[in-house]
Amino acid sequence: ARAQAMEVVESPTVTYDDIGGIDEQVREVREAVEQPLENPEMFEEVGIDPPAGVLLYGPPGTGKTMLAKAVANETNASFIKMAGSELVQKFIGEGARLVRDLFKLAAEREPVVIFIDEIDAVASKRTDSKTSGDAEVQRTMMQLLSEMDGFDDRGDIRIIAATNRFDMLDEAILRPGRFDRLIEVPKPAVEGRRRILDIHTRDMNVADDVDLDSLAEELDDYSGADIASLTTEAGMFAIRDGRTEVTGADFDAAHEKLSNVEESGTGPIS
Ligand code: ATP
């Protein structure tokens, strides 16, 4: 199970150009991650410590994972992904050991971006820590914090975490020297949706009658991931109909299909 828990990607292929609607967040992540990797002497001369960890928070499917991958790619760093839920293990000490393994692996891969998704799984506010399960989760979090506190001498290791449950987080992980750079990644507004539509249709054979501007207006409350599903669905409608060009009607049908799924509460729309 240990090997499965960590996903190592030598160098992801996602670029900043693949990410739409969150330019300000991209800028902030670059500042926190690229600057220390590329210009450590700047921080020395200014006399401040670079941000230790970056925490991305916001609804599902808004591009948090993409952002972490892109920054690894654009700095030629390796990328190691771990889900917080994978760190919650049955046996005592196992979660903490996974954390140690994670940082050991990272040290062998420098420069590297460690991405911990669902950080809330190991870093929620203390509930009833008398139950043994909770105590084990606590130990895992303490191990993570102690690895981060020993960060100075770790060289080119940058750590990014993500959560959809910011309100649940234990303040201990937000202290200076830990996840001290907080970046909210919201669902896109209309211009952002327009840009994401552009990105996801750029390799598609789209008919002239497709009006991406009005579509962007209509996709209220859609996340980037929802928009990606919509474009795929539209393409599927064309294929089912034996066509290779995707029309406005295909996009409308896809929109309707995803809206219905949303209403029944079982589908991909969050
Ligand atoms: P979760 O919180 O569920 O892990 P996330 O915020 O990490 O979600 P991603 O995994 O980065 O979301 O996004 C999932 C997919 O949705 C991406 O592979 C991409 O196709 C699309 N997507 C999401 N956000 C954007 C965006 N801002 N620009 C372009 N595509 C996006």
mmCIF file of C-alpha atoms and ligand atoms in Angstrom:
data_model
loop_
_atom_site.group_PDB
_atom_site.id
_atom_site.type_symbol
_atom_site.label_atom_id
_atom_site.label_comp_id
_atom_site.label_asym_id
_atom_site.label_seq_id
_atom_site.Cartn_x
_atom_site.Cartn_y
_atom_site.Cartn_z
ATOM 1 C CA ALA A 1 0.000 0.000 0.000
ATOM 2 C CA ARG A 2 2.913 2.294 0.701
ATOM 3 C CA ALA A 3 4.061 2.527 -2.879
ATOM 4 C CA GLN A 4 0.526 3.309 -4.005
ATOM 5 C CA ALA A 5 0.055 6.080 -1.503
ATOM 6 C CA MET A 6 2.606 8.317 -3.166
ATOM 7 C CA GLU A 7 2.422 9.383 -6.729
ATOM 8 C CA VAL A 8 5.759 10.474 -8.104
ATOM 9 C CA VAL A 9 5.819 12.324 -11.375
ATOM 10 C CA GLU A 10 9.288 13.052 -12.664
ATOM 11 C CA SER A 11 8.127 16.152 -14.394
ATOM 12 C CA PRO A 12 4.489 17.008 -14.922
ATOM 13 C CA THR A 13 3.492 18.521 -18.259
ATOM 14 C CA VAL A 14 0.944 21.046 -17.018
ATOM 15 C CA THR A 15 1.977 24.650 -17.716
ATOM 16 C CA TYR A 16 0.684 27.987 -16.439
ATOM 17 C CA ASP A 17 -0.992 28.432 -19.823
ATOM 18 C CA ASP A 18 -3.238 25.460 -19.097
ATOM 19 C CA ILE A 19 -4.706 27.196 -16.070
ATOM 20 C CA GLY A 20 -7.475 29.734 -16.556
ATOM 21 C CA GLY A 21 -9.215 32.304 -14.408
ATOM 22 C CA ILE A 22 -6.879 32.277 -11.424
ATOM 23 C CA ASP A 23 -4.012 34.502 -12.592
ATOM 24 C CA GLU A 24 -3.565 36.171 -9.240
ATOM 25 C CA GLN A 25 -3.272 32.765 -7.524
ATOM 26 C CA VAL A 26 -0.731 31.647 -10.110
ATOM 27 C CA ARG A 27 1.287 34.787 -9.406
ATOM 28 C CA GLU A 28 1.210 34.183 -5.654
ATOM 29 C CA VAL A 29 2.235 30.558 -5.953
ATOM 30 C CA ARG A 30 5.108 31.508 -8.247
ATOM 31 C CA GLU A 31 6.297 34.089 -5.775
ATOM 32 C CA ALA A 32 6.193 31.625 -2.885
ATOM 33 C CA VAL A 33 7.651 28.644 -4.718
ATOM 34 C CA GLU A 34 9.726 29.817 -7.676
ATOM 35 C CA GLN A 35 11.442 32.750 -6.047
ATOM 36 C CA PRO A 36 13.011 30.766 -3.189
ATOM 37 C CA LEU A 37 14.094 28.027 -5.603
ATOM 38 C CA GLU A 38 15.580 30.393 -8.148
ATOM 39 C CA ASN A 39 16.728 33.386 -6.089
ATOM 40 C CA PRO A 40 17.471 32.215 -2.553
ATOM 41 C CA GLU A 41 20.013 35.059 -2.177
ATOM 42 C CA MET A 42 17.226 37.644 -2.587
ATOM 43 C CA PHE A 43 15.628 36.407 0.610
ATOM 44 C CA GLU A 44 18.984 36.440 2.376
ATOM 45 C CA GLU A 45 19.714 39.983 1.303
ATOM 46 C CA VAL A 46 16.272 41.218 2.264
ATOM 47 C CA GLY A 47 16.663 39.345 5.510
ATOM 48 C CA ILE A 48 13.474 37.291 5.552
ATOM 49 C CA ASP A 49 12.815 33.568 5.440
ATOM 50 C CA PRO A 50 10.996 32.384 2.343
ATOM 51 C CA PRO A 51 7.469 31.085 2.929
ATOM 52 C CA ALA A 52 7.766 27.519 4.182
ATOM 53 C CA GLY A 53 4.601 25.935 2.898
ATOM 54 C CA VAL A 54 1.806 27.090 0.646
ATOM 55 C CA LEU A 55 -1.775 26.188 1.450
ATOM 56 C CA LEU A 56 -4.298 26.297 -1.385
ATOM 57 C CA TYR A 57 -7.902 26.273 -0.274
ATOM 58 C CA GLY A 58 -11.230 26.451 -2.055
ATOM 59 C CA PRO A 59 -13.940 24.317 -3.634
ATOM 60 C CA PRO A 60 -13.136 21.067 -5.485
ATOM 61 C CA GLY A 61 -12.019 21.187 -9.100
ATOM 62 C CA THR A 62 -10.744 24.760 -9.215
ATOM 63 C CA GLY A 63 -7.191 23.949 -10.307
ATOM 64 C CA LYS A 64 -5.273 23.470 -7.050
ATOM 65 C CA THR A 65 -3.582 20.270 -8.191
ATOM 66 C CA MET A 66 -2.863 21.775 -11.605
ATOM 67 C CA LEU A 67 -1.240 24.773 -9.975
ATOM 68 C CA ALA A 68 1.106 22.588 -7.907
ATOM 69 C CA LYS A 69 1.975 20.500 -10.967
ATOM 70 C CA ALA A 70 2.560 23.540 -13.126
ATOM 71 C CA VAL A 71 4.944 25.151 -10.681
ATOM 72 C CA ALA A 72 6.912 21.881 -10.469
ATOM 73 C CA ASN A 73 7.023 21.678 -14.246
ATOM 74 C CA GLU A 74 8.016 25.271 -14.783
ATOM 75 C CA THR A 75 10.844 25.054 -12.248
ATOM 76 C CA ASN A 76 12.007 21.646 -13.537
ATOM 77 C CA ALA A 77 11.292 20.093 -10.180
ATOM 78 C CA SER A 78 10.015 16.603 -9.533
ATOM 79 C CA PHE A 79 6.494 16.317 -8.216
ATOM 80 C CA ILE A 80 5.382 14.037 -5.409
ATOM 81 C CA LYS A 81 1.705 13.845 -4.642
ATOM 82 C CA MET A 82 0.217 12.363 -1.525
ATOM 83 C CA ALA A 83 -3.379 12.394 -0.354
ATOM 84 C CA GLY A 84 -3.949 13.297 3.285
ATOM 85 C CA SER A 85 -6.461 10.459 3.500
ATOM 86 C CA GLU A 86 -3.662 8.019 2.601
ATOM 87 C CA LEU A 87 -1.745 9.208 5.633
ATOM 88 C CA VAL A 88 -4.533 8.083 7.906
ATOM 89 C CA GLN A 89 -3.565 4.498 8.605
ATOM 90 C CA LYS A 90 -4.893 1.730 10.752
ATOM 91 C CA PHE A 91 -1.782 0.815 12.653
ATOM 92 C CA ILE A 92 -0.069 2.925 15.259
ATOM 93 C CA GLY A 93 2.888 4.841 13.908
ATOM 94 C CA GLU A 94 2.186 3.966 10.300
ATOM 95 C CA GLY A 95 0.975 7.416 9.271
ATOM 96 C CA ALA A 96 4.031 9.039 10.835
ATOM 97 C CA ARG A 97 6.269 6.558 9.057
ATOM 98 C CA LEU A 98 4.634 7.406 5.730
ATOM 99 C CA VAL A 99 5.348 11.079 6.385
ATOM 100 C CA ARG A 100 9.012 10.269 7.085
ATOM 101 C CA ASP A 101 9.170 8.176 3.913
ATOM 102 C CA LEU A 102 7.619 11.018 1.959
ATOM 103 C CA PHE A 103 10.254 13.526 3.053
ATOM 104 C CA LYS A 104 13.048 10.985 2.616
ATOM 105 C CA LEU A 105 11.920 10.330 -0.937
ATOM 106 C CA ALA A 106 11.696 14.072 -1.527
ATOM 107 C CA ALA A 107 15.255 14.599 -0.273
ATOM 108 C CA GLU A 108 16.437 12.109 -2.915
ATOM 109 C CA ARG A 109 14.625 13.990 -5.685
ATOM 110 C CA GLU A 110 15.573 17.627 -5.105
ATOM 111 C CA PRO A 111 14.506 19.981 -6.459
ATOM 112 C CA VAL A 112 11.030 18.765 -5.699
ATOM 113 C CA VAL A 113 7.507 19.963 -5.053
ATOM 114 C CA ILE A 114 5.603 17.902 -2.488
ATOM 115 C CA PHE A 115 1.855 18.207 -2.905
ATOM 116 C CA ILE A 116 -0.395 17.024 -0.079
ATOM 117 C CA ASP A 117 -4.006 16.978 -1.165
ATOM 118 C CA GLU A 118 -6.835 16.807 1.418
ATOM 119 C CA ILE A 119 -4.516 18.051 4.160
ATOM 120 C CA ASP A 120 -7.592 18.327 6.415
ATOM 121 C CA ALA A 121 -7.582 14.523 6.745
ATOM 122 C CA VAL A 122 -4.506 14.789 8.972
ATOM 123 C CA ALA A 123 -4.770 18.361 10.182
ATOM 124 C CA SER A 124 -8.291 18.909 11.434
ATOM 125 C CA LYS A 125 -9.083 20.698 14.640
ATOM 126 C CA ARG A 126 -8.878 18.404 17.595
ATOM 127 C CA THR A 127 -12.225 16.787 18.143
ATOM 128 C CA ASP A 128 -12.219 14.147 20.816
ATOM 129 C CA SER A 129 -8.587 13.150 20.941
ATOM 130 C CA LYS A 130 -9.278 10.449 23.472
ATOM 131 C CA THR A 131 -10.265 8.007 20.800
ATOM 132 C CA SER A 132 -7.255 6.100 19.568
ATOM 133 C CA GLY A 133 -7.957 6.854 15.906
ATOM 134 C CA ASP A 134 -7.716 10.558 16.627
ATOM 135 C CA ALA A 135 -4.516 10.125 18.596
ATOM 136 C CA GLU A 136 -2.976 8.357 15.636
ATOM 137 C CA VAL A 137 -4.010 11.160 13.279
ATOM 138 C CA GLN A 138 -2.506 13.654 15.754
ATOM 139 C CA ARG A 139 0.791 11.769 15.690
ATOM 140 C CA THR A 140 0.824 11.876 11.916
ATOM 141 C CA MET A 141 0.241 15.615 11.939
ATOM 142 C CA MET A 142 2.997 16.141 14.541
ATOM 143 C CA GLN A 143 5.379 14.212 12.310
ATOM 144 C CA LEU A 144 4.444 16.390 9.351
ATOM 145 C CA LEU A 145 5.016 19.550 11.388
ATOM 146 C CA SER A 146 8.346 18.336 12.664
ATOM 147 C CA GLU A 147 9.489 17.536 9.118
ATOM 148 C CA MET A 148 8.464 21.046 8.086
ATOM 149 C CA ASP A 149 10.165 22.649 11.069
ATOM 150 C CA GLY A 150 13.392 20.996 9.965
ATOM 151 C CA PHE A 151 12.955 22.593 6.580
ATOM 152 C CA ASP A 152 15.772 25.132 6.533
ATOM 153 C CA ASP A 153 18.440 22.621 5.790
ATOM 154 C CA ARG A 154 16.291 20.726 3.341
ATOM 155 C CA GLY A 155 17.327 22.724 0.352
ATOM 156 C CA ASP A 156 15.186 22.562 -2.710
ATOM 157 C CA ILE A 157 12.049 21.048 -1.233
ATOM 158 C CA ARG A 158 8.894 23.091 -1.597
ATOM 159 C CA ILE A 159 5.653 21.942 -0.036
ATOM 160 C CA ILE A 160 2.146 22.760 -1.194
ATOM 161 C CA ALA A 161 -0.991 21.483 0.503
ATOM 162 C CA ALA A 162 -4.616 21.754 -0.535
ATOM 163 C CA THR A 163 -7.986 21.535 1.164
ATOM 164 C CA ASN A 164 -11.668 22.093 0.488
ATOM 165 C CA ARG A 165 -12.269 22.439 4.229
ATOM 166 C CA PHE A 166 -10.274 25.435 5.377
ATOM 167 C CA ASP A 167 -12.600 25.980 8.349
ATOM 168 C CA MET A 168 -11.692 22.536 9.706
ATOM 169 C CA LEU A 169 -7.952 23.078 9.908
ATOM 170 C CA ASP A 170 -5.982 22.984 13.121
ATOM 171 C CA GLU A 171 -4.282 26.348 13.600
ATOM 172 C CA ALA A 172 -1.047 24.582 14.476
ATOM 173 C CA ILE A 173 -0.370 23.961 10.794
ATOM 174 C CA LEU A 174 -0.884 27.619 9.878
ATOM 175 C CA ARG A 175 1.812 29.033 12.153
ATOM 176 C CA PRO A 176 4.789 30.909 10.707
ATOM 177 C CA GLY A 177 7.332 28.507 9.313
ATOM 178 C CA ARG A 178 4.640 26.001 8.462
ATOM 179 C CA PHE A 179 1.827 26.609 5.984
ATOM 180 C CA ASP A 180 2.272 30.339 6.238
ATOM 181 C CA ARG A 181 1.232 31.311 2.729
ATOM 182 C CA LEU A 182 -2.519 30.947 2.325
ATOM 183 C CA ILE A 183 -3.970 31.213 -1.141
ATOM 184 C CA GLU A 184 -7.678 30.964 -1.822
ATOM 185 C CA VAL A 185 -8.574 29.341 -5.134
ATOM 186 C CA PRO A 186 -12.221 30.163 -5.858
ATOM 187 C CA LYS A 187 -14.565 29.093 -8.606
ATOM 188 C CA PRO A 188 -14.014 31.228 -11.689
ATOM 189 C CA ALA A 189 -16.046 34.329 -12.514
ATOM 190 C CA VAL A 190 -17.365 34.830 -16.039
ATOM 191 C CA GLU A 191 -14.060 35.990 -17.617
ATOM 192 C CA GLY A 192 -12.291 33.088 -15.928
ATOM 193 C CA ARG A 193 -14.878 30.653 -17.271
ATOM 194 C CA ARG A 194 -14.396 32.120 -20.729
ATOM 195 C CA ARG A 195 -10.644 31.565 -20.494
ATOM 196 C CA ILE A 196 -11.091 28.000 -19.206
ATOM 197 C CA LEU A 197 -13.498 27.286 -22.079
ATOM 198 C CA ASP A 198 -10.816 28.528 -24.462
ATOM 199 C CA ILE A 199 -8.229 26.265 -22.900
ATOM 200 C CA HIS A 200 -10.428 23.184 -23.007
ATOM 201 C CA THR A 201 -11.672 23.755 -26.558
ATOM 202 C CA ARG A 202 -8.330 24.730 -28.078
ATOM 203 C CA ASP A 203 -7.722 21.209 -29.430
ATOM 204 C CA MET A 204 -11.378 20.609 -30.257
ATOM 205 C CA ASN A 205 -12.999 20.769 -33.644
ATOM 206 C CA VAL A 206 -15.561 23.428 -32.731
ATOM 207 C CA ALA A 207 -18.215 24.616 -35.225
ATOM 208 C CA ASP A 208 -18.632 28.308 -36.073
ATOM 209 C CA ASP A 209 -22.008 28.487 -34.377
ATOM 210 C CA VAL A 210 -20.534 27.839 -30.934
ATOM 211 C CA ASP A 211 -20.707 30.995 -28.865
ATOM 212 C CA LEU A 212 -18.242 30.598 -26.029
ATOM 213 C CA ASP A 213 -18.984 34.081 -24.683
ATOM 214 C CA SER A 214 -22.624 33.331 -23.930
ATOM 215 C CA LEU A 215 -21.725 29.859 -22.739
ATOM 216 C CA ALA A 216 -19.324 31.399 -20.210
ATOM 217 C CA GLU A 217 -22.166 33.628 -19.017
ATOM 218 C CA GLU A 218 -24.472 30.645 -18.583
ATOM 219 C CA LEU A 219 -22.092 28.389 -16.682
ATOM 220 C CA ASP A 220 -22.772 30.071 -13.394
ATOM 221 C CA ASP A 221 -21.210 28.250 -10.454
ATOM 222 C CA TYR A 222 -19.180 25.921 -12.689
ATOM 223 C CA SER A 223 -15.700 25.020 -11.496
ATOM 224 C CA GLY A 224 -12.809 24.479 -13.914
ATOM 225 C CA ALA A 225 -13.309 20.730 -13.566
ATOM 226 C CA ASP A 226 -17.014 21.142 -14.384
ATOM 227 C CA ILE A 227 -16.108 23.101 -17.512
ATOM 228 C CA ALA A 228 -13.651 20.377 -18.532
ATOM 229 C CA SER A 229 -16.442 17.764 -18.176
ATOM 230 C CA LEU A 230 -18.803 19.946 -20.168
ATOM 231 C CA THR A 231 -16.462 20.164 -23.160
ATOM 232 C CA THR A 232 -15.878 16.403 -23.085
ATOM 233 C CA GLU A 233 -19.615 15.759 -22.889
ATOM 234 C CA ALA A 234 -20.232 18.085 -25.839
ATOM 235 C CA GLY A 235 -17.665 16.128 -27.846
ATOM 236 C CA MET A 236 -19.380 12.884 -26.873
ATOM 237 C CA PHE A 237 -22.699 14.172 -28.190
ATOM 238 C CA ALA A 238 -21.061 14.890 -31.550
ATOM 239 C CA ILE A 239 -19.476 11.435 -31.665
ATOM 240 C CA ARG A 240 -22.751 9.713 -30.792
ATOM 241 C CA ASP A 241 -24.274 11.569 -33.708
ATOM 242 C CA GLY A 242 -21.487 10.443 -36.031
ATOM 243 C CA ARG A 243 -20.033 13.940 -36.419
ATOM 244 C CA THR A 244 -16.480 15.152 -35.924
ATOM 245 C CA GLU A 245 -17.417 18.799 -35.499
ATOM 246 C CA VAL A 246 -18.850 19.897 -32.172
ATOM 247 C CA THR A 247 -21.783 22.274 -32.508
ATOM 248 C CA GLY A 248 -23.584 24.778 -30.307
ATOM 249 C CA ALA A 249 -26.378 22.242 -29.876
ATOM 250 C CA ASP A 250 -23.854 19.731 -28.523
ATOM 251 C CA PHE A 251 -22.699 22.237 -25.930
ATOM 252 C CA ASP A 252 -26.316 23.008 -25.015
ATOM 253 C CA ALA A 253 -27.097 19.306 -24.648
ATOM 254 C CA ALA A 254 -24.001 18.840 -22.489
ATOM 255 C CA HIS A 255 -24.961 21.805 -20.339
ATOM 256 C CA GLU A 256 -28.441 20.440 -19.864
ATOM 257 C CA LYS A 257 -27.172 16.971 -19.055
ATOM 258 C CA LEU A 258 -24.735 18.252 -16.435
ATOM 259 C CA SER A 259 -27.359 20.556 -14.917
ATOM 260 C CA ASN A 260 -29.719 17.624 -14.482
ATOM 261 C CA VAL A 261 -27.004 15.584 -12.867
ATOM 262 C CA GLU A 262 -26.370 18.486 -10.562
ATOM 263 C CA GLU A 263 -30.015 18.646 -9.538
ATOM 264 C CA SER A 264 -30.173 14.954 -8.744
ATOM 265 C CA GLY A 265 -27.029 15.449 -6.692
ATOM 266 C CA THR A 266 -25.218 12.375 -7.959
ATOM 267 C CA GLY A 267 -22.959 13.751 -10.604
ATOM 268 C CA PRO A 268 -19.638 15.445 -11.106
ATOM 269 C CA ILE A 269 -20.892 18.963 -10.641
ATOM 270 C CA SER A 270 -19.888 20.226 -7.262
HETATM 271 P P1 ATP B 1 -9.767 18.890 -5.741
HETATM 272 O O1 ATP B 1 -9.916 19.896 -4.648
HETATM 273 O O2 ATP B 1 -11.032 18.135 -6.024
HETATM 274 O O3 ATP B 1 -8.545 18.034 -5.635
HETATM 275 P P2 ATP B 1 -8.439 20.660 -7.613
HETATM 276 O O4 ATP B 1 -8.743 22.057 -7.226
HETATM 277 O O5 ATP B 1 -7.116 20.103 -7.237
HETATM 278 O O6 ATP B 1 -9.609 19.736 -7.113
HETATM 279 P P3 ATP B 1 -7.671 20.010 -10.276
HETATM 280 O O7 ATP B 1 -7.407 18.551 -9.995
HETATM 281 O O8 ATP B 1 -6.502 20.874 -10.413
HETATM 282 O O9 ATP B 1 -8.652 20.572 -9.188
HETATM 283 O O10 ATP B 1 -8.592 20.141 -11.573
HETATM 284 C C1 ATP B 1 -9.232 19.033 -12.157
HETATM 285 C C2 ATP B 1 -9.357 19.221 -13.642
HETATM 286 O O11 ATP B 1 -10.265 20.290 -13.901
HETATM 287 C C3 ATP B 1 -8.066 19.658 -14.310
HETATM 288 O O12 ATP B 1 -7.334 18.552 -14.755
HETATM 289 C C4 ATP B 1 -8.558 20.538 -15.464
HETATM 290 O O13 ATP B 1 -8.928 19.747 -16.569
HETATM 291 C C5 ATP B 1 -9.802 21.172 -14.915
HETATM 292 N N1 ATP B 1 -9.563 22.480 -14.288
HETATM 293 C C6 ATP B 1 -9.783 22.812 -12.996
HETATM 294 N N2 ATP B 1 -9.485 24.089 -12.755
HETATM 295 C C7 ATP B 1 -9.050 24.618 -13.918
HETATM 296 C C8 ATP B 1 -8.585 25.907 -14.304
HETATM 297 N N3 ATP B 1 -8.505 26.925 -13.427
HETATM 298 N N4 ATP B 1 -8.201 26.074 -15.589
HETATM 299 C C9 ATP B 1 -8.283 25.071 -16.476
HETATM 300 N N5 ATP B 1 -8.720 23.836 -16.167
HETATM 301 C C10 ATP B 1 -9.104 23.593 -14.918
#
